[in-house]
XYZ file of C-alpha atoms in Angstrom:
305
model
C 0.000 0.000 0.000
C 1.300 3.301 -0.834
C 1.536 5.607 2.165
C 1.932 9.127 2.811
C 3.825 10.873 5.283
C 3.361 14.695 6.324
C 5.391 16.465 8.343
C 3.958 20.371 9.905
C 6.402 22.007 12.310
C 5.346 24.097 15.368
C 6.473 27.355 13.005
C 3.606 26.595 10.622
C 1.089 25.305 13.593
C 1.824 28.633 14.917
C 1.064 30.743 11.652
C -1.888 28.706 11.019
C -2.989 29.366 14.758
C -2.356 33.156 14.223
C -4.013 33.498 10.455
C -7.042 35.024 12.008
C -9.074 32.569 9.517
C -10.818 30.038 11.955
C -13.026 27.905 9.335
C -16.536 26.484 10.513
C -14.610 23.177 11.152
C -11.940 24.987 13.281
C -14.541 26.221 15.495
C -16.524 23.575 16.034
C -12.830 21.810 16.689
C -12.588 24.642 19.154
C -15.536 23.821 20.964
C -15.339 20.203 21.016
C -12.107 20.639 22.635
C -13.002 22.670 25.485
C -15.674 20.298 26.306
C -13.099 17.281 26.066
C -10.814 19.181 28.218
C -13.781 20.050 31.061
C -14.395 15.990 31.136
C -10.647 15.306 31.376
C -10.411 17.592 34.263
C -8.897 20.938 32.492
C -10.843 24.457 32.216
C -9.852 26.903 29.572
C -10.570 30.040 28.934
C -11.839 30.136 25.216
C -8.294 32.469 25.122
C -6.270 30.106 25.829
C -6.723 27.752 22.978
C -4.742 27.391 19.819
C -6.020 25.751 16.545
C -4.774 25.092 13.154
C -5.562 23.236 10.809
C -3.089 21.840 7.679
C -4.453 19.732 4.902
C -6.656 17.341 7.173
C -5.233 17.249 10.096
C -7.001 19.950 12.743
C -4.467 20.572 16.164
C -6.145 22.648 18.603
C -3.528 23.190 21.924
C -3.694 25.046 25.197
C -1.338 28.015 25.720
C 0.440 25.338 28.193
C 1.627 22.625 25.831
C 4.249 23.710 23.685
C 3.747 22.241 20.592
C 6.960 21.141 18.231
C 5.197 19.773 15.518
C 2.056 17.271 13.761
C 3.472 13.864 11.658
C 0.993 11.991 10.068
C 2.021 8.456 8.218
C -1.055 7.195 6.639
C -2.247 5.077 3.505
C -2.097 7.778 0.557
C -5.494 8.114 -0.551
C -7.921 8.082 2.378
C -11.186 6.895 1.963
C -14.127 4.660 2.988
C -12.335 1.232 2.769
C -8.918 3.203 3.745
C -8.916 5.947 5.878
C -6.280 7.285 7.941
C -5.807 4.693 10.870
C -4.027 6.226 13.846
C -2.952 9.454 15.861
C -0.227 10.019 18.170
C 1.383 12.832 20.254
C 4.513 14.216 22.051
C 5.322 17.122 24.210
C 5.586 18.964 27.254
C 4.890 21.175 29.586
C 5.336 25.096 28.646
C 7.474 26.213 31.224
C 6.640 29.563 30.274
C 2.826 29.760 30.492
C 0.805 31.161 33.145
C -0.469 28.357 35.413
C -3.498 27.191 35.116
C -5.952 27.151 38.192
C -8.000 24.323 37.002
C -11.146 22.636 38.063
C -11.610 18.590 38.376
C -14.756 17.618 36.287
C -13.356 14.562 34.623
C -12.208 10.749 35.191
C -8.577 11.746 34.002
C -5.857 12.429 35.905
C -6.117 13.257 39.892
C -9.010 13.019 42.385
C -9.021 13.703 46.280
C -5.783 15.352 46.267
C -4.131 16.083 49.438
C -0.977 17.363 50.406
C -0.161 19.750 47.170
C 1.660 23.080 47.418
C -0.303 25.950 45.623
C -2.308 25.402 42.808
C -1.995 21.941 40.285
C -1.322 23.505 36.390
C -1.502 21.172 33.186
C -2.458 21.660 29.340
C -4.120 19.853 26.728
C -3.749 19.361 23.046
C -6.247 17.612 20.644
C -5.536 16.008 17.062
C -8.120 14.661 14.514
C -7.543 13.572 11.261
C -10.572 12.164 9.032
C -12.880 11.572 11.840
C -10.596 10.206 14.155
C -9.017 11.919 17.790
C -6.140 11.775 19.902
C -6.673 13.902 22.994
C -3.274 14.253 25.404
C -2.933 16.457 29.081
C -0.962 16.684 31.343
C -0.816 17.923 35.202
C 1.644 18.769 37.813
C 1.539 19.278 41.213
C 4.157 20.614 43.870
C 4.153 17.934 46.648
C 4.265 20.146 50.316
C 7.429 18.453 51.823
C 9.965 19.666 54.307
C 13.653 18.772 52.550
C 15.159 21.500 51.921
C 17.721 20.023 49.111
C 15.239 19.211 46.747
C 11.597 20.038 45.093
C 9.297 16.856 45.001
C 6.726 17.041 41.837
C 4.040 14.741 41.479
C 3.698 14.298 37.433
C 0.304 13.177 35.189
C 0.069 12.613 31.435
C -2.891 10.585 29.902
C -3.807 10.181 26.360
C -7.491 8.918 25.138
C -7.944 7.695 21.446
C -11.311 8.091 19.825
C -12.323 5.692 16.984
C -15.381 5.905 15.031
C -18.184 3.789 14.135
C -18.769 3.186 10.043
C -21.378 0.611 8.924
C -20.354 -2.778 10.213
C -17.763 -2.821 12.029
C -16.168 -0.002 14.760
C -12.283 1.939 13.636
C -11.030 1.154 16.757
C -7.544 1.379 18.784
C -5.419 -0.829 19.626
C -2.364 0.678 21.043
C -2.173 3.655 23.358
C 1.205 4.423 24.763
C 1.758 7.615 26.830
C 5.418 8.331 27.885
C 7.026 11.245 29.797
C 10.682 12.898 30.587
C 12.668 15.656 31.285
C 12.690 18.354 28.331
C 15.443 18.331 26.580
C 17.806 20.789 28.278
C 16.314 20.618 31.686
C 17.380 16.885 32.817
C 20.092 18.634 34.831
C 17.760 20.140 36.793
C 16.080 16.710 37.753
C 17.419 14.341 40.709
C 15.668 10.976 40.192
C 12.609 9.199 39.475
C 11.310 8.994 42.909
C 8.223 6.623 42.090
C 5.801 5.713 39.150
C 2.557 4.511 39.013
C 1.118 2.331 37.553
C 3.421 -0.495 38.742
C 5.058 -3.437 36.558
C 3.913 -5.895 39.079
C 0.647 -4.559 39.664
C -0.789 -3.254 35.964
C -4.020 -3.709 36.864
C -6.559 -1.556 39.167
C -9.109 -1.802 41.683
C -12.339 -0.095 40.968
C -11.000 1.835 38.158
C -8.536 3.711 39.762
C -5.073 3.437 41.892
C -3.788 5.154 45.211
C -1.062 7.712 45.028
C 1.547 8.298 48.386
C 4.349 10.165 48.317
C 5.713 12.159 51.050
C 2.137 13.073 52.250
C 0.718 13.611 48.738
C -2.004 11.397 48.071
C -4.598 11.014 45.176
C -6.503 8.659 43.235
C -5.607 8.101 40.099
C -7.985 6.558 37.407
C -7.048 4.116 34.770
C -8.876 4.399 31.750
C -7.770 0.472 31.349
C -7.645 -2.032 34.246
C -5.762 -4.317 32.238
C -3.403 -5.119 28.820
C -1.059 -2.124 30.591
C 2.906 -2.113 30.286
C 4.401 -0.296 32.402
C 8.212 0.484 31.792
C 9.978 3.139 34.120
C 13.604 4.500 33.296
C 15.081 5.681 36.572
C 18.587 6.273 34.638
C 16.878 9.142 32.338
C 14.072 9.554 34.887
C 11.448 8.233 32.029
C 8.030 6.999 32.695
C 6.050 4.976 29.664
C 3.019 2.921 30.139
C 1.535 1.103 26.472
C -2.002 -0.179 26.214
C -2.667 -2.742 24.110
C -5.642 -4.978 22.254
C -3.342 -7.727 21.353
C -4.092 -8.778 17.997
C -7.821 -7.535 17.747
C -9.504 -4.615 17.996
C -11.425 -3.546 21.623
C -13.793 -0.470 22.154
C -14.084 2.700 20.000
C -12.775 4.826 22.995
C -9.849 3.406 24.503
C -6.562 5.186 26.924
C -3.413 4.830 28.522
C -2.649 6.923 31.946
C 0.549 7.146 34.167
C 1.787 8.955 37.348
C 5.324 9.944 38.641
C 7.183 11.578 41.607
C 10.284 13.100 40.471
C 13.020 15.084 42.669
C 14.356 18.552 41.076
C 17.048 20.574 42.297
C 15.905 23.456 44.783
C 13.999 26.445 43.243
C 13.544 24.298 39.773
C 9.877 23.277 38.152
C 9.571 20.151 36.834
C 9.491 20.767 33.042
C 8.904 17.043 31.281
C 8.154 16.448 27.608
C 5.349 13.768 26.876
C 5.145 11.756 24.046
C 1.295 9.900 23.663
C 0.356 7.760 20.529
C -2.417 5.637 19.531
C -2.906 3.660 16.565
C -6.144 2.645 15.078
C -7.553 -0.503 13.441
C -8.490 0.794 9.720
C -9.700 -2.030 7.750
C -13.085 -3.893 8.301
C -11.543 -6.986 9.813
C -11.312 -7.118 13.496
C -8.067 -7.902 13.843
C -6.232 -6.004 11.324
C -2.847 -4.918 13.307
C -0.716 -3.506 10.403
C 1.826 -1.329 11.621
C 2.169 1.124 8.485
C -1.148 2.861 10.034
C 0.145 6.308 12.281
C -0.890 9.400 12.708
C 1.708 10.945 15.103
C 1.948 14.122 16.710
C 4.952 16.040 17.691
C 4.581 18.687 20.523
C 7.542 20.218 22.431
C 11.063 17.766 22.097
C 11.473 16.808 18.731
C 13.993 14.280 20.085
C 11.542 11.748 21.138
């Protein structure tokens, strides 16, 4: 199958987000966003998003996610029997936006929090391309401990992948994977991965969700999946990844991957991470159809992932 692949960088995201030519579609991207980000647990101001939309693929960002870049590998000519099949993301944190004193509406990241200094910040970006959505966020909170040699952050990043439904059969995904690390340029301000959640040894949950505990930080942390979760920390480059996966067929239409992590940083320093968050998407009308030429990846902060 021929495929194509497209490559938009956060220069021409940015000039498309500037153009002061919001289409119909961009709006309505707009406002689907905001109401994805309100059930995920992040409130916007309508002034705080960012859209753009090149060929057809539509990016719509909060001022806190600085976004690198969109790269889509798809079949060449979408359509009915072969649309585009997957999404995918990577980014980080915006070290320079305002934070963001956000409300909890929404299953994602944490609930009954406990033990934070000041106020939890965190950003959002969505991607669709022909009907299909990636939506990625992130959250931090200062943990309220005594050491005096060290900040203690706890760190969130989810992703949730949105098939669709066609006539027979549902364009589901079948791999999430959600991974997060120091920005490039700001691992020397990092100390270690002080713990990660959800565990290797324990990838599934108990009522939907898992307890967080560190240093007198607590939480709850939902899991979008209970089960089919890998979770593979990096304490040597202070790297958290969790994939979910289908196996070899396809599952429901709406499917994520979450993780947690407690990371040190050096006295006075934020903890500025880069997440990367993928999904790919079963595109052909057999169940099980796990072909791996099917991405749609998107590139949002440290091109080095």
């Amino acid at each position: 199958m021929e495929e194509r692949t497209a490559r938009v960088d956060a220069r021409t995201l940015r000039a498309a987000a500037r153009d002061g030519k919001d289409t119909a579609h961009e709006k309505q991207a707009q406002r689907e966003f905001l109401e994805d980000s309100a059930a995920n647990g992040m409130l916007y101001d309508a002034a705080q998003v960012n859209s753009a939309t090149t060929g057809d693929v539509t990016t719509v960002w909060s001022d806190s996610v600085d976004l690198d870049q969109v790269l889509v590998t798809a079949p060449d000519v979408p359509d009915a029997d072969q649309p585009v099949a997957g999404l995918g993301a990577i980014g980080s944190n915006n070290p320079s936006a305002a934070d963001q004193k956000l409300a909890r509406l929404g299953s994602s990241g944490l609930g009954s929090v406990t033990g934070q200094w000041g106020d939890r910040d965190g950003g959002t970006v969505s991607v669709t391309v022909d009907g299909y959505k990636l939506i990625s966020g992130w959250e931090r909170y200062r943990v309220r401990e005594s050491k005096t040699d060290r900040d203690v952050y706890y760190y969130g990043h989810w992703a949730t992948a949105v098939g669709k439904s066609v006539t027979g059969y549902d364009k589901a995904p079948y791999v999430v994977d959600v991974r997060s690390r120091p920005k490039s340029g700001y691992r020397s301000t990092f100390l270690q991965l002080r713990n990660y959640w959800p565990k290797v040894s324990q990838p599934s949950c108990s009522g939907g969700e898992i307890g967080i505990d560190v240093l007198g930080f607590g939480g709850s942390l939902p899991l979008q999946n209970c089960s089919s979760l890998s979770p593979d920390p990096d304490p040597t480059s202070i790297t958290m990844k969790v994939v979910w996966s289908a196996g070899t067929c396809k599952d429901q239409t709406v499917e994520g991957a979450d993780l947690g992590m407690a990371v040190d940083t050096k006295p006075g320093y934020n903890a500025i991470l880069s997440d990367y968050s993928y999904a790919r998407f079963n595109d052909h009308s057999t169940a099980c159809d796990v072909g791996t030429s099917d991405d749609i990846r998107v590139i949002y902060a440290d091109p080095g992932w």
